[in-house]
Amino acid sequence: MDSSQPQYPNLLIVIGASAGGLQQIVKIIRELPDYFQATVLFACHRDPKSPNVLHEILAKNTDLKVKQPIAGEKLVCTTIYVGKPEESVEVEGRHLRTEIDISDLARMERIDDLFKSAAQSAGENAVGVILTGMLSDGVEGLKAINEAGGYCMVQDPDDAEFESMPVSALKEVDADFVGTTDAITQKLISLAEGRVCK
């Protein structure tokens, strides 16, 4: 890896999903151990006017800490971050950046923006995961992670409720891992094994 690339001591996992994604992310986080040595950020497409309850749903399905991001706060390991429906979330170095933007364009670009910021901040220690969803959301962000030397994972289209996002990602990115959500979960656990958060 080029020495000019950013260095990041922890594993930074960013997960993007759209239609059908809630069920899949719940399946994944249910199996993550409470000592999971990584930071997880989850982005999905939601109506900005929808109830702000996603973090509560996730918290009921994992022993890991689930937080709504606060602008400027430092990322914490063994923690899952999920933004509010009207909020874009990005990573800046080892801190979080948030912005309220309810435009249709911002909503559609939230996965890409998060993934690109993870690539820039974490480089080879970034892990991008594309799950079920419509259209090609997240493809550009996953490409950025790939180009930064990070690890790219895509849900098997046959396992996805909506295959468009996984199919689009696989057309554009030479993914390091393709599998069911169960297989993705086990791979994430394997990638974090032996790491110690700093």
mmCIF file of C-alpha atoms in Angstrom:
data_model
loop_
_atom_site.group_PDB
_atom_site.id
_atom_site.type_symbol
_atom_site.label_atom_id
_atom_site.label_comp_id
_atom_site.label_asym_id
_atom_site.label_seq_id
_atom_site.Cartn_x
_atom_site.Cartn_y
_atom_site.Cartn_z
ATOM 1 C CA MET A 1 0.000 0.000 0.000
ATOM 2 C CA ASP A 2 1.244 3.489 -0.850
ATOM 3 C CA SER A 3 2.761 5.213 2.197
ATOM 4 C CA SER A 4 0.726 8.320 1.381
ATOM 5 C CA GLN A 5 -2.481 6.390 2.098
ATOM 6 C CA PRO A 6 -4.137 7.118 5.440
ATOM 7 C CA GLN A 7 -3.460 4.718 8.296
ATOM 8 C CA TYR A 8 -6.230 3.596 10.618
ATOM 9 C CA PRO A 9 -5.644 1.420 13.673
ATOM 10 C CA ASN A 10 -9.109 -0.124 13.814
ATOM 11 C CA LEU A 11 -11.276 -2.052 11.382
ATOM 12 C CA LEU A 12 -13.915 0.319 9.998
ATOM 13 C CA ILE A 13 -16.902 -1.533 8.557
ATOM 14 C CA VAL A 14 -19.465 0.363 6.477
ATOM 15 C CA ILE A 15 -22.655 -1.403 5.412
ATOM 16 C CA GLY A 16 -25.062 -0.101 2.802
ATOM 17 C CA ALA A 17 -28.553 -1.368 2.023
ATOM 18 C CA SER A 18 -31.840 -0.210 0.599
ATOM 19 C CA ALA A 19 -35.042 -2.184 0.021
ATOM 20 C CA GLY A 20 -35.122 -5.261 2.237
ATOM 21 C CA GLY A 21 -32.033 -4.142 4.120
ATOM 22 C CA LEU A 22 -33.358 -3.947 7.666
ATOM 23 C CA GLN A 23 -33.930 -7.683 7.920
ATOM 24 C CA GLN A 24 -30.438 -8.369 6.564
ATOM 25 C CA ILE A 25 -28.574 -5.981 8.869
ATOM 26 C CA VAL A 26 -30.463 -7.406 11.850
ATOM 27 C CA LYS A 27 -29.388 -10.917 10.822
ATOM 28 C CA ILE A 28 -25.772 -9.766 10.705
ATOM 29 C CA ILE A 29 -25.558 -7.835 13.957
ATOM 30 C CA ARG A 30 -27.381 -10.548 15.933
ATOM 31 C CA GLU A 31 -24.382 -12.813 15.378
ATOM 32 C CA LEU A 32 -21.589 -10.325 16.083
ATOM 33 C CA PRO A 33 -19.916 -11.046 19.435
ATOM 34 C CA ASP A 34 -19.920 -8.390 22.136
ATOM 35 C CA TYR A 35 -16.100 -8.263 21.959
ATOM 36 C CA PHE A 36 -16.192 -7.531 18.193
ATOM 37 C CA GLN A 37 -13.059 -5.452 17.574
ATOM 38 C CA ALA A 38 -14.378 -3.108 14.903
ATOM 39 C CA THR A 39 -16.482 -0.018 14.373
ATOM 40 C CA VAL A 40 -19.615 -0.420 12.234
ATOM 41 C CA LEU A 41 -21.558 2.273 10.385
ATOM 42 C CA PHE A 42 -24.823 1.422 8.666
ATOM 43 C CA ALA A 43 -26.416 3.549 5.923
ATOM 44 C CA CYS A 44 -29.717 2.880 4.214
ATOM 45 C CA HIS A 45 -32.258 4.806 2.212
ATOM 46 C CA ARG A 46 -35.122 6.054 4.350
ATOM 47 C CA ASP A 47 -37.742 8.719 3.941
ATOM 48 C CA PRO A 48 -36.421 11.744 5.883
ATOM 49 C CA LYS A 49 -39.882 12.076 7.440
ATOM 50 C CA SER A 50 -39.972 8.475 8.662
ATOM 51 C CA PRO A 51 -39.871 7.746 12.419
ATOM 52 C CA ASN A 52 -36.413 7.846 13.964
ATOM 53 C CA VAL A 53 -36.491 4.339 15.433
ATOM 54 C CA LEU A 54 -33.896 2.351 13.464
ATOM 55 C CA HIS A 55 -31.232 2.661 16.168
ATOM 56 C CA GLU A 56 -33.719 1.323 18.728
ATOM 57 C CA ILE A 57 -34.572 -1.655 16.517
ATOM 58 C CA LEU A 58 -30.899 -2.493 16.051
ATOM 59 C CA ALA A 59 -30.123 -2.064 19.754
ATOM 60 C CA LYS A 60 -32.713 -4.725 20.593
ATOM 61 C CA ASN A 61 -30.891 -7.229 18.383
ATOM 62 C CA THR A 62 -27.273 -6.946 19.499
ATOM 63 C CA ASP A 63 -25.119 -6.782 22.608
ATOM 64 C CA LEU A 64 -22.915 -4.213 20.892
ATOM 65 C CA LYS A 65 -23.529 -0.559 21.630
ATOM 66 C CA VAL A 66 -25.761 1.185 19.067
ATOM 67 C CA LYS A 67 -25.488 4.960 18.755
ATOM 68 C CA GLN A 68 -26.792 7.800 16.682
ATOM 69 C CA PRO A 69 -23.768 9.785 15.451
ATOM 70 C CA ILE A 70 -22.895 13.122 16.987
ATOM 71 C CA ALA A 71 -20.982 15.533 14.769
ATOM 72 C CA GLY A 72 -17.324 15.675 15.737
ATOM 73 C CA GLU A 73 -17.398 12.700 18.098
ATOM 74 C CA LYS A 74 -14.568 10.198 17.951
ATOM 75 C CA LEU A 75 -15.390 6.752 16.617
ATOM 76 C CA VAL A 76 -15.591 4.070 19.285
ATOM 77 C CA CYS A 77 -14.841 0.395 18.739
ATOM 78 C CA THR A 78 -17.428 -2.360 19.385
ATOM 79 C CA THR A 79 -20.063 0.222 18.440
ATOM 80 C CA ILE A 80 -22.636 0.399 15.633
ATOM 81 C CA TYR A 81 -23.581 3.851 14.331
ATOM 82 C CA VAL A 82 -26.751 4.593 12.389
ATOM 83 C CA GLY A 83 -27.826 8.090 11.384
ATOM 84 C CA LYS A 84 -31.217 9.695 11.623
ATOM 85 C CA PRO A 85 -33.531 9.455 8.580
ATOM 86 C CA GLU A 86 -32.837 13.059 7.582
ATOM 87 C CA GLU A 87 -29.092 12.859 8.194
ATOM 88 C CA SER A 88 -26.023 12.138 6.093
ATOM 89 C CA VAL A 89 -23.143 10.562 8.025
ATOM 90 C CA GLU A 90 -19.499 10.448 6.970
ATOM 91 C CA VAL A 91 -16.154 9.647 8.550
ATOM 92 C CA GLU A 92 -13.457 12.291 8.783
ATOM 93 C CA GLY A 93 -10.242 10.803 10.081
ATOM 94 C CA ARG A 94 -11.304 9.052 13.264
ATOM 95 C CA HIS A 95 -14.280 11.305 13.861
ATOM 96 C CA LEU A 96 -17.850 11.569 12.596
ATOM 97 C CA ARG A 97 -19.301 14.251 10.382
ATOM 98 C CA THR A 98 -23.057 14.688 10.091
ATOM 99 C CA GLU A 99 -25.266 16.936 7.992
ATOM 100 C CA ILE A 100 -29.018 17.381 7.853
ATOM 101 C CA ASP A 101 -30.117 17.182 4.221
ATOM 102 C CA ILE A 102 -33.582 15.974 3.243
ATOM 103 C CA SER A 103 -33.161 16.389 -0.515
ATOM 104 C CA ASP A 104 -33.793 13.353 -2.722
ATOM 105 C CA LEU A 105 -30.233 13.590 -4.079
ATOM 106 C CA ALA A 106 -28.674 13.527 -0.612
ATOM 107 C CA ARG A 107 -30.830 10.569 0.408
ATOM 108 C CA MET A 108 -29.796 8.592 -2.671
ATOM 109 C CA GLU A 109 -26.089 9.371 -2.172
ATOM 110 C CA ARG A 110 -25.815 8.563 1.537
ATOM 111 C CA ILE A 111 -24.332 5.106 1.036
ATOM 112 C CA ASP A 112 -21.785 6.301 -1.533
ATOM 113 C CA ASP A 113 -20.793 9.304 0.589
ATOM 114 C CA LEU A 114 -20.261 7.160 3.686
ATOM 115 C CA PHE A 115 -18.248 4.552 1.778
ATOM 116 C CA LYS A 116 -16.050 7.174 0.075
ATOM 117 C CA SER A 117 -15.288 8.836 3.396
ATOM 118 C CA ALA A 118 -14.395 5.457 4.913
ATOM 119 C CA ALA A 119 -12.034 4.764 2.027
ATOM 120 C CA GLN A 120 -10.327 8.112 2.478
ATOM 121 C CA SER A 121 -10.102 7.828 6.260
ATOM 122 C CA ALA A 122 -9.353 4.149 6.810
ATOM 123 C CA GLY A 123 -7.685 3.009 3.578
ATOM 124 C CA GLU A 124 -6.797 -0.669 3.763
ATOM 125 C CA ASN A 125 -8.596 -1.004 7.102
ATOM 126 C CA ALA A 126 -11.960 -0.114 5.556
ATOM 127 C CA VAL A 127 -14.472 -2.875 4.855
ATOM 128 C CA GLY A 128 -17.414 -2.109 2.577
ATOM 129 C CA VAL A 129 -20.510 -4.323 2.495
ATOM 130 C CA ILE A 130 -23.304 -3.975 -0.075
ATOM 131 C CA LEU A 131 -26.581 -5.689 0.758
ATOM 132 C CA THR A 132 -30.007 -5.921 -0.872
ATOM 133 C CA GLY A 133 -31.460 -2.865 -2.601
ATOM 134 C CA MET A 134 -32.613 -1.220 -5.780
ATOM 135 C CA LEU A 135 -30.615 0.463 -8.567
ATOM 136 C CA SER A 136 -26.845 0.961 -8.235
ATOM 137 C CA ASP A 137 -26.565 2.742 -4.899
ATOM 138 C CA GLY A 138 -23.228 2.232 -3.179
ATOM 139 C CA VAL A 139 -21.300 1.165 -6.271
ATOM 140 C CA GLU A 140 -19.112 4.268 -6.480
ATOM 141 C CA GLY A 141 -18.399 4.103 -2.766
ATOM 142 C CA LEU A 142 -17.448 0.437 -2.928
ATOM 143 C CA LYS A 143 -15.132 1.219 -5.847
ATOM 144 C CA ALA A 144 -13.445 3.856 -3.690
ATOM 145 C CA ILE A 145 -12.851 1.327 -0.910
ATOM 146 C CA ASN A 146 -11.449 -1.142 -3.421
ATOM 147 C CA GLU A 147 -9.097 1.470 -4.871
ATOM 148 C CA ALA A 148 -7.919 2.403 -1.366
ATOM 149 C CA GLY A 149 -6.904 -1.181 -0.687
ATOM 150 C CA GLY A 150 -9.866 -1.970 1.548
ATOM 151 C CA TYR A 151 -11.934 -5.141 1.625
ATOM 152 C CA CYS A 152 -15.125 -5.332 -0.472
ATOM 153 C CA MET A 153 -18.047 -7.638 0.290
ATOM 154 C CA VAL A 154 -21.297 -8.088 -1.622
ATOM 155 C CA GLN A 155 -24.387 -10.080 -0.751
ATOM 156 C CA ASP A 156 -24.996 -12.916 -3.201
ATOM 157 C CA PRO A 157 -27.750 -11.620 -5.525
ATOM 158 C CA ASP A 158 -29.564 -14.946 -5.167
ATOM 159 C CA ASP A 159 -29.708 -14.343 -1.400
ATOM 160 C CA ALA A 160 -30.902 -10.736 -1.692
ATOM 161 C CA GLU A 161 -34.550 -9.742 -1.553
ATOM 162 C CA PHE A 162 -33.762 -7.089 -4.167
ATOM 163 C CA GLU A 163 -30.766 -7.993 -6.307
ATOM 164 C CA SER A 164 -30.147 -4.681 -8.123
ATOM 165 C CA MET A 165 -27.574 -3.228 -5.708
ATOM 166 C CA PRO A 166 -25.549 -6.453 -5.401
ATOM 167 C CA VAL A 167 -25.660 -7.091 -9.164
ATOM 168 C CA SER A 168 -24.583 -3.519 -9.944
ATOM 169 C CA ALA A 169 -21.742 -3.730 -7.426
ATOM 170 C CA LEU A 170 -20.458 -7.009 -8.859
ATOM 171 C CA LYS A 171 -20.452 -5.555 -12.371
ATOM 172 C CA GLU A 172 -18.200 -2.682 -11.310
ATOM 173 C CA VAL A 173 -16.072 -4.051 -8.469
ATOM 174 C CA ASP A 174 -13.940 -7.167 -8.188
ATOM 175 C CA ALA A 175 -15.330 -8.040 -4.757
ATOM 176 C CA ASP A 176 -13.127 -9.861 -2.249
ATOM 177 C CA PHE A 177 -16.082 -11.817 -0.910
ATOM 178 C CA VAL A 178 -19.563 -12.690 -2.189
ATOM 179 C CA GLY A 179 -21.983 -14.677 -0.062
ATOM 180 C CA THR A 180 -25.163 -14.920 1.931
ATOM 181 C CA THR A 181 -25.692 -12.651 4.914
ATOM 182 C CA ASP A 182 -24.768 -15.584 7.167
ATOM 183 C CA ALA A 183 -21.503 -16.061 5.286
ATOM 184 C CA ILE A 184 -20.812 -12.314 5.325
ATOM 185 C CA THR A 185 -21.303 -12.273 9.089
ATOM 186 C CA GLN A 186 -18.802 -15.059 9.621
ATOM 187 C CA LYS A 187 -16.303 -13.328 7.350
ATOM 188 C CA LEU A 188 -16.658 -10.066 9.280
ATOM 189 C CA ILE A 189 -15.998 -11.919 12.530
ATOM 190 C CA SER A 190 -12.941 -13.543 10.938
ATOM 191 C CA LEU A 191 -11.596 -10.198 9.685
ATOM 192 C CA ALA A 192 -11.877 -8.679 13.164
ATOM 193 C CA GLU A 193 -10.338 -11.695 14.901
ATOM 194 C CA GLY A 194 -7.011 -10.985 16.542
ATOM 195 C CA ARG A 195 -7.414 -7.206 16.323
ATOM 196 C CA VAL A 196 -7.263 -4.961 19.363
ATOM 197 C CA CYS A 197 -8.988 -1.606 19.136
ATOM 198 C CA LYS A 198 -6.874 1.440 19.914
#
